[in-house]
PDB file of C-alpha atoms in Angstrom:
ATOM      1  CA  ASP A1077     234.738 123.588 106.847  1.00 61.00           C
ATOM      2  CA  ALA A1078     237.066 125.691 105.164  1.00 71.00           C
ATOM      3  CA  GLY A1079     238.330 123.747 102.541  1.00 91.00           C
ATOM      4  CA  VAL A1080     242.269 123.879 101.581  1.00 95.00           C
ATOM      5  CA  THR A1081     242.885 126.511 101.507  1.00 96.00           C
ATOM      6  CA  GLN A1082     245.734 128.464  99.971  1.00 97.00           C
ATOM      7  CA  SER A1083     247.264 132.326 100.781  1.00 97.00           C
ATOM      8  CA  PRO A1084     248.107 134.258  98.770  1.00 97.00           C
ATOM      9  CA  THR A1085     245.887 133.915  95.660  1.00 95.00           C
ATOM     10  CA  HIS A1086     248.022 135.922  93.004  1.00 95.00           C
ATOM     11  CA  LEU A1087     252.261 136.625  93.665  1.00 95.00           C
ATOM     12  CA  ILE A1088     255.172 138.878  91.122  1.00 97.00           C
ATOM     13  CA  LYS A1089     258.127 138.343  91.441  1.00 97.00           C
ATOM     14  CA  THR A1090     261.694 139.485  88.987  1.00 97.00           C
ATOM     15  CA  ARG A1091     264.009 136.482  88.486  1.00 97.00           C
ATOM     16  CA  GLY A1092     266.280 135.447  90.982  1.00 97.00           C
ATOM     17  CA  GLN A1093     264.044 136.325  94.059  1.00 97.00           C
ATOM     18  CA  GLN A1094     262.878 133.692  96.328  1.00 98.00           C
ATOM     19  CA  VAL A1095     259.139 132.863  97.393  1.00 98.00           C
ATOM     20  CA  THR A1096     257.296 130.981  99.964  1.00 98.00           C
ATOM     21  CA  LEU A1097     253.510 130.255  99.484  1.00 98.00           C
ATOM     22  CA  ARG A1098     251.748 128.854 102.133  1.00 98.00           C
ATOM     23  CA  CYS A1099     249.074 126.480 101.905  1.00 98.00           C
ATOM     24  CA  SER A1100     246.308 124.661 105.473  1.00 97.00           C
ATOM     25  CA  PRO A1101     244.845 121.471 104.517  1.00 96.00           C
ATOM     26  CA  LYS A1102     241.487 120.939 105.183  1.00 94.00           C
ATOM     27  CA  SER A1103     239.970 120.229 108.915  1.00 92.00           C
ATOM     28  CA  GLY A1104     240.224 116.056 108.965  1.00 90.00           C
ATOM     29  CA  HIS A1105     243.521 115.690 106.296  1.00 91.00           C
ATOM     30  CA  ASP A1106     247.091 115.499 107.353  1.00 92.00           C
ATOM     31  CA  THR A1107     248.628 115.115 103.786  1.00 93.00           C
ATOM     32  CA  VAL A1108     249.522 118.443 101.936  1.00 95.00           C
ATOM     33  CA  SER A1109     251.040 117.504  98.038  1.00 94.00           C
ATOM     34  CA  TRP A1110     251.199 120.461  95.762  1.00 97.00           C
ATOM     35  CA  TYR A1111     251.123 120.833  91.458  1.00 95.00           C
ATOM     36  CA  GLN A1112     252.305 122.770  89.622  1.00 96.00           C
ATOM     37  CA  GLN A1113     250.776 124.085  86.923  1.00 93.00           C
ATOM     38  CA  ALA A1114     251.693 125.481  83.949  1.00 92.00           C
ATOM     39  CA  LEU A1115     249.171 127.809  81.089  1.00 88.00           C
ATOM     40  CA  GLY A1116     247.565 124.885  79.448  1.00 83.00           C
ATOM     41  CA  GLN A1117     249.364 122.291  81.048  1.00 86.00           C
ATOM     42  CA  GLY A1118     247.790 119.905  84.014  1.00 87.00           C
ATOM     43  CA  PRO A1119     249.128 119.509  87.410  1.00 90.00           C
ATOM     44  CA  GLN A1120     252.974 118.586  86.933  1.00 91.00           C
ATOM     45  CA  PHE A1121     253.570 116.806  90.864  1.00 90.00           C
ATOM     46  CA  ILE A1122     256.464 118.670  92.578  1.00 95.00           C
ATOM     47  CA  PHE A1123     256.405 117.023  96.231  1.00 93.00           C
ATOM     48  CA  GLN A1124     253.749 115.361  99.456  1.00 93.00           C
ATOM     49  CA  TYR A1125     254.016 116.156 102.240  1.00 95.00           C
ATOM     50  CA  TYR A1126     253.303 113.661 106.115  1.00 92.00           C
ATOM     51  CA  GLU A1127     254.184 113.664 109.771  1.00 92.00           C
ATOM     52  CA  GLU A1128     256.749 117.490 108.449  1.00 94.00           C
ATOM     53  CA  GLU A1129     258.002 115.028 106.396  1.00 94.00           C
ATOM     54  CA  GLU A1130     258.723 114.429 102.421  1.00 93.00           C
ATOM     55  CA  ARG A1131     257.768 111.403 101.685  1.00 89.00           C
ATOM     56  CA  GLN A1132     257.500 112.131  97.738  1.00 86.00           C
ATOM     57  CA  ARG A1133     258.834 113.828  94.976  1.00 90.00           C
ATOM     58  CA  GLY A1134     258.830 114.402  91.367  1.00 88.00           C
ATOM     59  CA  ASN A1135     260.952 115.713  89.626  1.00 89.00           C
ATOM     60  CA  PHE A1136     261.346 119.390  90.549  1.00 95.00           C
ATOM     61  CA  PRO A1137     265.092 120.417  91.373  1.00 95.00           C
ATOM     62  CA  ASP A1138     266.599 121.433  95.100  1.00 95.00           C
ATOM     63  CA  ARG A1139     265.201 125.005  94.491  1.00 97.00           C
ATOM     64  CA  PHE A1140     262.266 124.184  95.841  1.00 98.00           C
ATOM     65  CA  SER A1141     261.401 123.282  98.840  1.00 97.00           C
ATOM     66  CA  GLY A1142     258.581 122.493 101.175  1.00 97.00           C
ATOM     67  CA  HIS A1143     258.444 122.036 104.615  1.00 97.00           C
ATOM     68  CA  GLN A1144     254.986 121.115 106.547  1.00 97.00           C
ATOM     69  CA  PHE A1145     253.792 122.261 110.628  1.00 97.00           C
ATOM     70  CA  PRO A1146     252.915 120.058 113.337  1.00 96.00           C
ATOM     71  CA  ASN A1147     249.238 121.330 112.308  1.00 95.00           C
ATOM     72  CA  TYR A1148     249.208 120.110 109.136  1.00 96.00           C
ATOM     73  CA  SER A1149     249.951 123.060 107.294  1.00 97.00           C
ATOM     74  CA  SER A1150     252.690 123.331 104.309  1.00 98.00           C
ATOM     75  CA  GLU A1151     255.563 126.072 102.576  1.00 98.00           C
ATOM     76  CA  LEU A1152     255.813 125.565  99.200  1.00 98.00           C
ATOM     77  CA  ASN A1153     259.823 127.591  99.031  1.00 98.00           C
ATOM     78  CA  VAL A1154     260.859 128.097  95.886  1.00 98.00           C
ATOM     79  CA  ASN A1155     264.780 129.911  95.460  1.00 97.00           C
ATOM     80  CA  ALA A1156     265.774 131.412  92.519  1.00 97.00           C
ATOM     81  CA  LEU A1157     263.697 132.010  90.276  1.00 97.00           C
ATOM     82  CA  LEU A1158     263.234 131.897  87.214  1.00 97.00           C
ATOM     83  CA  LEU A1159     261.162 132.924  84.738  1.00 97.00           C
ATOM     84  CA  GLY A1160     259.719 128.669  84.168  1.00 96.00           C
ATOM     85  CA  ASP A1161     258.324 129.558  87.730  1.00 97.00           C
ATOM     86  CA  SER A1162     255.373 131.599  86.993  1.00 97.00           C
ATOM     87  CA  ALA A1163     253.137 129.421  87.400  1.00 96.00           C
ATOM     88  CA  LEU A1164     249.047 128.916  89.125  1.00 96.00           C
ATOM     89  CA  TYR A1165     250.553 126.640  92.431  1.00 97.00           C
ATOM     90  CA  LEU A1166     248.048 123.785  93.956  1.00 96.00           C
ATOM     91  CA  CYS A1167     247.938 122.458  97.295  1.00 97.00           C
ATOM     92  CA  ALA A1168     245.938 119.099  97.644  1.00 94.00           C
ATOM     93  CA  SER A1169     244.907 117.887 101.217  1.00 94.00           C
ATOM     94  CA  THR A1170     244.453 114.229 102.575  1.00 89.00           C
ATOM     95  CA  LYS A1171     244.589 112.048 104.844  1.00 86.00           C
ATOM     96  CA  THR A1172     246.968 109.039 105.308  1.00 80.00           C
ATOM     97  CA  SER A1173     247.018 108.331 109.128  1.00 77.00           C
ATOM     98  CA  GLY A1174     244.474 104.916 109.412  1.00 67.00           C
ATOM     99  CA  GLY A1175     245.058 103.747 105.711  1.00 67.00           C
ATOM    100  CA  PRO A1176     245.431 106.596 103.175  1.00 64.00           C
ATOM    101  CA  SER A1177     241.696 107.820 102.068  1.00 66.00           C
ATOM    102  CA  LEU A1178     240.689 108.313  98.414  1.00 67.00           C
ATOM    103  CA  ASP A1179     239.783 111.298  98.685  1.00 74.00           C
ATOM    104  CA  GLN A1180     241.958 114.450  98.230  1.00 84.00           C
ATOM    105  CA  TYR A1181     240.657 117.162  98.071  1.00 91.00           C
ATOM    106  CA  PHE A1182     242.269 120.357  95.950  1.00 93.00           C
ATOM    107  CA  GLY A1183     242.646 124.178  96.570  1.00 95.00           C
ATOM    108  CA  PRO A1184     242.069 127.384  94.244  1.00 93.00           C
ATOM    109  CA  GLY A1185     245.779 127.499  94.169  1.00 95.00           C
ATOM    110  CA  THR A1186     248.442 130.948  94.125  1.00 97.00           C
ATOM    111  CA  ARG A1187     249.130 132.024  90.775  1.00 96.00           C
ATOM    112  CA  LEU A1188     253.298 133.583  90.457  1.00 97.00           C
ATOM    113  CA  LEU A1189     253.870 135.407  87.839  1.00 97.00           C
ATOM    114  CA  VAL A1190     258.109 136.108  87.771  1.00 97.00           C
ATOM    115  CA  LEU A1191     259.180 139.455  85.102  1.00 96.00           C
TER     116      LEU A1191
ATOM    117  CA  LYS E 863     256.436 104.359  82.873  1.00 80.00           C
ATOM    118  CA  ASN E 864     253.504 105.603  83.454  1.00 83.00           C
ATOM    119  CA  GLN E 865     251.220 107.740  81.397  1.00 90.00           C
ATOM    120  CA  VAL E 866     247.419 109.445  80.887  1.00 95.00           C
ATOM    121  CA  GLU E 867     246.611 110.927  78.124  1.00 95.00           C
ATOM    122  CA  GLN E 868     243.796 112.754  77.509  1.00 96.00           C
ATOM    123  CA  SER E 869     241.450 113.073  74.492  1.00 96.00           C
ATOM    124  CA  PRO E 870     240.515 115.297  72.934  1.00 96.00           C
ATOM    125  CA  GLN E 871     243.157 118.013  73.814  1.00 95.00           C
ATOM    126  CA  SER E 872     240.148 120.196  73.048  1.00 96.00           C
ATOM    127  CA  LEU E 873     236.183 120.840  72.213  1.00 97.00           C
ATOM    128  CA  ILE E 874     233.101 122.466  71.099  1.00 98.00           C
ATOM    129  CA  ILE E 875     230.251 122.160  71.508  1.00 97.00           C
ATOM    130  CA  LEU E 876     226.549 123.621  71.650  1.00 97.00           C
ATOM    131  CA  GLU E 877     224.780 124.455  74.337  1.00 97.00           C
ATOM    132  CA  GLY E 878     221.592 121.734  75.581  1.00 97.00           C
ATOM    133  CA  LYS E 879     224.658 118.818  73.107  1.00 98.00           C
ATOM    134  CA  ASN E 880     226.403 115.264  75.257  1.00 98.00           C
ATOM    135  CA  CYS E 881     229.573 114.936  74.751  1.00 98.00           C
ATOM    136  CA  THR E 882     232.109 112.525  75.148  1.00 98.00           C
ATOM    137  CA  LEU E 883     236.036 111.851  76.598  1.00 98.00           C
ATOM    138  CA  GLN E 884     237.955 110.196  76.500  1.00 98.00           C
ATOM    139  CA  CYS E 885     241.539 109.135  78.809  1.00 98.00           C
ATOM    140  CA  ASN E 886     243.865 106.313  78.246  1.00 97.00           C
ATOM    141  CA  TYR E 887     246.452 104.245  80.765  1.00 96.00           C
ATOM    142  CA  THR E 888     249.309 102.824  81.613  1.00 94.00           C
ATOM    143  CA  VAL E 889     249.639 103.001  85.302  1.00 89.00           C
ATOM    144  CA  SER E 890     250.626 100.203  88.106  1.00 86.00           C
ATOM    145  CA  PRO E 891     249.758  99.802  89.923  1.00 87.00           C
ATOM    146  CA  PHE E 892     245.967 101.027  89.179  1.00 89.00           C
ATOM    147  CA  SER E 893     244.976 101.970  92.627  1.00 87.00           C
ATOM    148  CA  ASN E 894     241.883 104.081  90.943  1.00 89.00           C
ATOM    149  CA  LEU E 895     241.019 107.362  88.618  1.00 93.00           C
ATOM    150  CA  ARG E 896     239.227 110.428  89.201  1.00 93.00           C
ATOM    151  CA  TRP E 897     238.293 112.380  87.183  1.00 96.00           C
ATOM    152  CA  TYR E 898     238.023 116.858  87.750  1.00 95.00           C
ATOM    153  CA  LYS E 899     236.752 120.364  86.254  1.00 96.00           C
ATOM    154  CA  GLN E 900     238.684 122.660  86.456  1.00 95.00           C
ATOM    155  CA  ASP E 901     237.681 126.792  85.724  1.00 93.00           C
ATOM    156  CA  THR E 902     240.271 128.487  84.512  1.00 87.00           C
ATOM    157  CA  GLY E 903     242.498 130.483  86.890  1.00 83.00           C
ATOM    158  CA  ARG E 904     240.645 127.375  89.818  1.00 88.00           C
ATOM    159  CA  GLY E 905     241.902 124.179  91.260  1.00 90.00           C
ATOM    160  CA  PRO E 906     240.791 120.879  90.876  1.00 92.00           C
ATOM    161  CA  VAL E 907     237.127 119.872  91.379  1.00 92.00           C
ATOM    162  CA  SER E 908     236.393 116.152  92.364  1.00 91.00           C
ATOM    163  CA  LEU E 909     233.356 114.674  89.839  1.00 94.00           C
ATOM    164  CA  THR E 910     233.860 111.339  90.858  1.00 93.00           C
ATOM    165  CA  ILE E 911     236.596 108.692  92.308  1.00 90.00           C
ATOM    166  CA  MET E 912     236.118 105.073  90.532  1.00 92.00           C
ATOM    167  CA  THR E 913     238.463 102.014  91.763  1.00 88.00           C
ATOM    168  CA  PHE E 914     239.191  99.020  90.079  1.00 84.00           C
ATOM    169  CA  SER E 915     236.124  97.011  91.126  1.00 87.00           C
ATOM    170  CA  GLU E 916     233.842 100.150  89.183  1.00 89.00           C
ATOM    171  CA  ASN E 917     233.021 100.765  85.863  1.00 92.00           C
ATOM    172  CA  THR E 918     230.744 103.380  85.990  1.00 95.00           C
ATOM    173  CA  LYS E 919     229.528 106.482  88.553  1.00 94.00           C
ATOM    174  CA  SER E 920     227.442 108.793  88.366  1.00 95.00           C
ATOM    175  CA  ASN E 921     227.528 112.306  89.439  1.00 94.00           C
ATOM    176  CA  GLY E 922     224.312 114.530  88.141  1.00 96.00           C
ATOM    177  CA  ARG E 923     224.812 114.811  84.900  1.00 97.00           C
ATOM    178  CA  TYR E 924     228.268 113.357  84.747  1.00 97.00           C
ATOM    179  CA  THR E 925     228.918 110.247  83.952  1.00 97.00           C
ATOM    180  CA  ALA E 926     232.511 108.013  84.476  1.00 97.00           C
ATOM    181  CA  THR E 927     233.304 104.227  82.753  1.00 97.00           C
ATOM    182  CA  LEU E 928     236.453 102.731  83.707  1.00 96.00           C
ATOM    183  CA  ASP E 929     237.472  99.282  82.081  1.00 94.00           C
ATOM    184  CA  ALA E 930     240.492  98.125  83.465  1.00 91.00           C
ATOM    185  CA  ASP E 931     241.055  95.730  80.731  1.00 92.00           C
ATOM    186  CA  THR E 932     241.563  97.914  78.337  1.00 94.00           C
ATOM    187  CA  LYS E 933     242.721 100.844  80.634  1.00 95.00           C
ATOM    188  CA  GLN E 934     240.146 103.020  78.981  1.00 96.00           C
ATOM    189  CA  SER E 935     237.963 105.604  81.116  1.00 97.00           C
ATOM    190  CA  SER E 936     235.303 107.940  79.348  1.00 98.00           C
ATOM    191  CA  LEU E 937     233.533 110.487  80.813  1.00 98.00           C
ATOM    192  CA  HIS E 938     230.182 110.901  79.282  1.00 98.00           C
ATOM    193  CA  ILE E 939     228.515 114.492  80.375  1.00 98.00           C
ATOM    194  CA  THR E 940     224.320 114.885  79.470  1.00 98.00           C
ATOM    195  CA  ALA E 941     222.423 117.750  78.023  1.00 97.00           C
ATOM    196  CA  SER E 942     225.075 120.658  78.184  1.00 97.00           C
ATOM    197  CA  GLN E 943     225.218 123.904  80.622  1.00 97.00           C
ATOM    198  CA  LEU E 944     227.462 126.922  79.365  1.00 97.00           C
ATOM    199  CA  SER E 945     228.876 126.502  83.110  1.00 96.00           C
ATOM    200  CA  ASP E 946     229.744 122.873  81.352  1.00 97.00           C
ATOM    201  CA  SER E 947     232.698 124.966  79.891  1.00 97.00           C
ATOM    202  CA  ALA E 948     236.942 123.862  81.857  1.00 97.00           C
ATOM    203  CA  SER E 949     238.928 121.838  81.402  1.00 96.00           C
ATOM    204  CA  TYR E 950     238.312 118.345  82.503  1.00 97.00           C
ATOM    205  CA  ILE E 951     241.370 116.232  83.949  1.00 96.00           C
ATOM    206  CA  CYS E 952     241.438 113.056  84.292  1.00 96.00           C
ATOM    207  CA  VAL E 953     244.205 111.654  87.236  1.00 93.00           C
ATOM    208  CA  VAL E 954     245.077 107.890  88.142  1.00 92.00           C
ATOM    209  CA  SER E 955     246.246 107.155  90.106  1.00 88.00           C
ATOM    210  CA  ALA E 956     248.969 104.086  92.222  1.00 84.00           C
ATOM    211  CA  ARG E 957     249.543 102.998  95.747  1.00 76.00           C
ATOM    212  CA  SER E 958     252.496 102.589  96.648  1.00 71.00           C
ATOM    213  CA  SER E 959     254.066 102.184 100.124  1.00 69.00           C
ATOM    214  CA  GLY E 960     250.809 102.971 102.123  1.00 67.00           C
ATOM    215  CA  THR E 961     251.053 106.325  99.834  1.00 68.00           C
ATOM    216  CA  TYR E 962     249.430 107.795  97.216  1.00 71.00           C
ATOM    217  CA  LYS E 963     251.150 108.480  93.561  1.00 80.00           C
ATOM    218  CA  TYR E 964     248.895 110.927  91.455  1.00 85.00           C
ATOM    219  CA  ILE E 965     249.540 110.742  87.761  1.00 89.00           C
ATOM    220  CA  PHE E 966     247.393 113.035  85.830  1.00 91.00           C
ATOM    221  CA  GLY E 967     245.973 114.061  82.442  1.00 92.00           C
ATOM    222  CA  THR E 968     247.019 116.973  80.364  1.00 89.00           C
ATOM    223  CA  GLY E 969     243.248 117.719  80.549  1.00 93.00           C
ATOM    224  CA  THR E 970     240.311 118.752  77.685  1.00 96.00           C
ATOM    225  CA  ARG E 971     238.846 121.875  77.952  1.00 96.00           C
ATOM    226  CA  LEU E 972     235.837 121.992  76.965  1.00 97.00           C
ATOM    227  CA  LYS E 973     233.300 125.108  75.537  1.00 97.00           C
ATOM    228  CA  VAL E 974     229.590 125.381  75.236  1.00 98.00           C
ATOM    229  CA  LEU E 975     228.073 127.611  73.676  1.00 97.00           C
ATOM    230  CA  ALA E 976     224.997 129.361  73.673  1.00 95.00           C
TER     231      ALA E 976
END
């Protein structure tokens, strides 16, 4: 069982560019959540995907968008990058169908640096 | 407003000593409380999960307590090791519309010195 995987591990972009981050959930999980964690801060919830739809969203602008595929994997897209978007982006997976599971597993994260 | 506050913000202890981290929350409706350990630049790893009816749970040298009446939790680390140096994050979840909403604390940064 590979657990939650994320790619790439590190990424450097410049202001105004667009970025796509990828996440594969733990085997058996169908729900993916994305978080942004600035240095020295706790994770901030961006949004959650289940059944290929955005089910919950945190306080993030529309520049942050996502997608979930039929195999439950997910992408996080950020447009018009700002310096303040530099952070560790975490993906977490859990199981919702059949009753929401207490288990939530995090991936290793993608470190994004915007110059 | 749903909030999770942790204290202290940072802590330095000597190897072999014990320590206790605190978490106070105002989350409704409360579903469960988790403690995570996060090494620098890595994803959080779950230590304990407690539901409303549980008031203590252990995972090796880590023991978490929960007082649902006062809405407080603590994480006690016994006989600390250098590898315990990390951030410890308290996360409280509320169940809403069939899914969980997670509210994160800002974490306590623990440094264990030899």
